[in-house]
Short mmCIF file of C-alpha atoms in Angstrom, two decimals:
data_model
loop_
_atom_site.label_atom_id
_atom_site.label_comp_id
_atom_site.label_asym_id
_atom_site.label_seq_id
_atom_site.Cartn_x
_atom_site.Cartn_y
_atom_site.Cartn_z
CA MET A 1 -1.69 -3.09 15.99
CA PRO A 2 -1.65 -6.69 15.64
CA TYR A 3 0.62 -7.00 12.75
CA HIS A 4 2.66 -4.15 10.98
CA THR A 5 1.04 -5.43 7.56
CA HIS A 6 -2.65 -4.82 8.77
CA LEU A 7 -4.21 -2.55 5.66
CA ASP A 8 -6.61 -1.32 7.54
CA GLN A 9 -5.06 0.20 10.69
CA ILE A 10 -2.10 1.34 8.42
CA LEU A 11 -4.39 3.80 6.91
CA LYS A 12 -6.25 4.60 9.58
CA PRO A 13 -5.25 8.13 10.26
CA ILE A 14 -6.03 8.86 6.33
CA LEU A 15 -9.21 6.85 5.60
CA ASP A 16 -10.80 10.22 4.95
CA ASP A 17 -8.47 10.53 2.05
CA VAL A 18 -8.44 6.75 0.77
CA GLY A 19 -11.21 6.92 -1.35
CA HIS A 20 -9.95 10.16 -3.50
CA TYR A 21 -7.87 7.76 -5.06
CA ASN A 22 -7.48 4.77 -7.66
CA TRP A 23 -5.58 1.91 -6.15
CA LEU A 24 -2.62 -0.18 -7.68
CA LEU A 25 -1.40 -3.16 -6.18
CA ALA A 26 1.26 -5.78 -7.32
CA ASP A 27 3.65 -8.46 -5.88
CA LEU A 28 0.28 -9.31 -3.44
CA GLU A 29 0.78 -11.76 -1.10
CA TYR A 30 -1.62 -12.57 2.28
CA THR A 31 -4.56 -13.78 4.68
CA SER A 32 -7.33 -12.41 5.13
CA THR A 33 -10.62 -13.45 7.96
CA PHE A 34 -13.03 -12.90 4.74
CA SER A 35 -10.99 -14.08 1.75
CA ASP A 36 -14.09 -14.32 -0.43
CA LYS A 37 -14.78 -10.93 0.27
CA ILE A 38 -11.53 -9.58 -1.71
CA PRO A 39 -12.54 -8.28 -4.70
CA VAL A 40 -8.64 -9.53 -5.88
CA ASP A 41 -7.87 -12.85 -7.86
CA MET A 42 -4.27 -14.23 -6.83
CA ASP A 43 -3.87 -15.62 -10.31
CA GLN A 44 -3.40 -11.87 -11.65
CA ASP A 45 -0.03 -9.96 -10.85
CA TYR A 46 -1.62 -6.47 -10.95
CA PHE A 47 -4.49 -5.35 -9.79
CA ILE A 48 -6.21 -1.77 -10.58
CA LEU A 49 -8.82 -1.35 -8.08
CA ALA A 50 -11.60 1.35 -7.68
CA PRO A 51 -12.13 3.62 -4.44
CA GLU A 52 -15.49 1.48 -4.12
CA GLU A 53 -12.84 -1.63 -4.09
CA PHE A 54 -10.60 -0.46 -2.13
CA ALA A 55 -12.76 0.47 1.13
CA GLU A 56 -14.21 -3.22 0.55
CA LEU A 57 -10.02 -4.80 0.74
CA LEU A 58 -10.26 -2.24 3.71
CA LYS A 59 -13.10 -4.18 5.65
CA ALA A 60 -10.92 -7.69 5.11
CA ASP A 61 -9.31 -7.91 7.98
CA LEU A 62 -6.07 -8.34 5.17
CA GLN A 63 -2.84 -8.81 6.88
CA ILE A 64 -0.74 -8.32 3.82
CA TRP A 65 2.94 -10.64 4.07
CA TRP A 66 4.19 -9.14 0.54
CA GLY A 67 2.91 -6.12 -2.05
CA VAL A 68 2.95 -2.90 -3.35
CA ILE A 69 -0.32 -0.74 -2.50
CA LEU A 70 -0.16 2.36 -4.53
CA GLY A 71 -2.43 5.36 -4.22
CA ILE A 72 -2.94 7.23 -8.14
CA HIS A 73 -5.25 10.24 -8.29
CA PRO A 74 -8.35 9.55 -10.73
CA GLY A 75 -7.93 11.88 -12.83
CA VAL A 76 -4.89 9.83 -14.01
CA GLU A 77 -5.02 6.90 -16.19
CA VAL A 78 -3.45 4.23 -14.84
CA MET A 79 -1.01 2.61 -17.61
CA VAL A 80 0.87 -0.51 -16.24
CA ASN A 81 4.09 -2.54 -17.89
CA GLU A 82 3.27 -5.83 -16.79
CA ASN A 83 7.38 -5.91 -17.38
CA ASN A 84 8.04 -3.81 -15.21
CA LEU A 85 5.56 -3.91 -11.82
CA PRO A 86 6.51 -2.29 -8.56
CA PHE A 87 8.13 -5.24 -6.17
CA ALA A 88 9.17 -5.65 -2.89
CA GLU A 89 11.23 -8.88 -2.45
CA GLY A 90 14.96 -7.55 -3.67
CA ASN A 91 14.21 -3.93 -5.09
CA ASP A 92 16.57 -1.99 -3.14
CA GLN A 93 14.87 0.91 -4.15
CA ILE A 94 12.30 0.87 -1.48
CA TRP A 95 14.16 2.04 1.09
CA MET A 96 14.98 5.29 -0.07
CA ASN A 97 13.11 8.62 0.60
CA GLY A 98 10.83 9.93 -1.66
CA ASN A 99 11.36 6.29 -4.45
CA LEU A 100 7.89 5.95 -5.09
CA GLN A 101 7.61 2.82 -7.50
CA TYR A 102 4.71 4.19 -9.93
CA PRO A 103 5.48 7.72 -11.02
CA ASP A 104 2.20 9.18 -10.97
CA ALA A 105 1.84 7.60 -7.28
CA ALA A 106 0.47 9.95 -4.09
CA ILE A 107 0.84 6.98 -2.06
CA GLU A 108 2.88 3.83 -2.12
CA ILE A 109 2.33 1.58 0.82
CA VAL A 110 5.32 -1.51 0.82
CA CYS A 111 4.71 -4.76 2.95
CA PHE A 112 7.72 -6.14 3.89
CA ASP A 113 7.78 -9.86 4.97
CA SER A 114 5.40 -9.51 7.56
CA SER A 115 7.42 -7.67 9.66
CA TYR A 116 8.04 -4.33 7.61
CA THR A 117 5.52 -1.56 6.61
CA ILE A 118 7.12 1.28 4.53
CA VAL A 119 4.57 4.39 3.74
CA LYS A 120 5.88 7.15 1.95
CA PHE A 121 3.18 10.51 0.22
CA THR A 122 3.93 13.19 -2.17
CA ASP A 123 1.84 15.55 0.16
CA GLU A 124 3.04 17.01 2.91
CA GLN A 125 -0.84 17.02 4.84
CA LEU A 126 -1.08 13.33 3.78
CA SER A 127 2.47 12.48 5.34
CA GLY A 128 2.06 15.20 8.17
CA LYS A 129 -1.87 12.84 9.24
CA PHE A 130 0.25 9.86 9.01
CA TYR A 131 3.02 11.13 11.48
CA THR A 132 0.84 12.60 13.82
CA TYR A 133 -1.33 9.21 14.15
CA PHE A 134 2.02 7.48 14.36
CA PRO A 135 4.78 9.05 15.83
CA GLU A 136 6.55 6.46 16.29
CA ALA A 137 7.38 6.21 12.50
CA ILE A 138 10.99 6.99 11.39
CA GLU A 139 12.02 8.14 7.80
CA LEU A 140 13.59 5.61 6.04
CA GLU A 141 17.25 7.02 5.41
CA LYS A 142 17.40 8.18 9.74
CA LEU A 143 17.41 3.34 9.72
#
């Protein structure tokens, strides 16, 4: 993996599953080889992407420096409190197992200063796929 916060590499073990979710992205800072093809606008504080838009994001050779990415089942309406957006920097809660920043999220990915990527699942099957692919992954509370 070229860097820890390379989104398409992080999601490789569950690529077949990511199309089953809508995606909420917040607190995002990134670089991309294909910035003109990314369905996000840096002038906004958060983005809600449909599965098809998220698939485009994965094709953009995206390295995320900071950000929170949440996969939410499509049957759930994404309600965003703009005064309480998910965030990475200065958030001690991201380092705890099972603590996702959006109550209906099934997946949470936190990119932390280009050096750490925290991935959390509420679905044991997805978690198992991830751990099988990345056996070096460490549970947060075992750090």
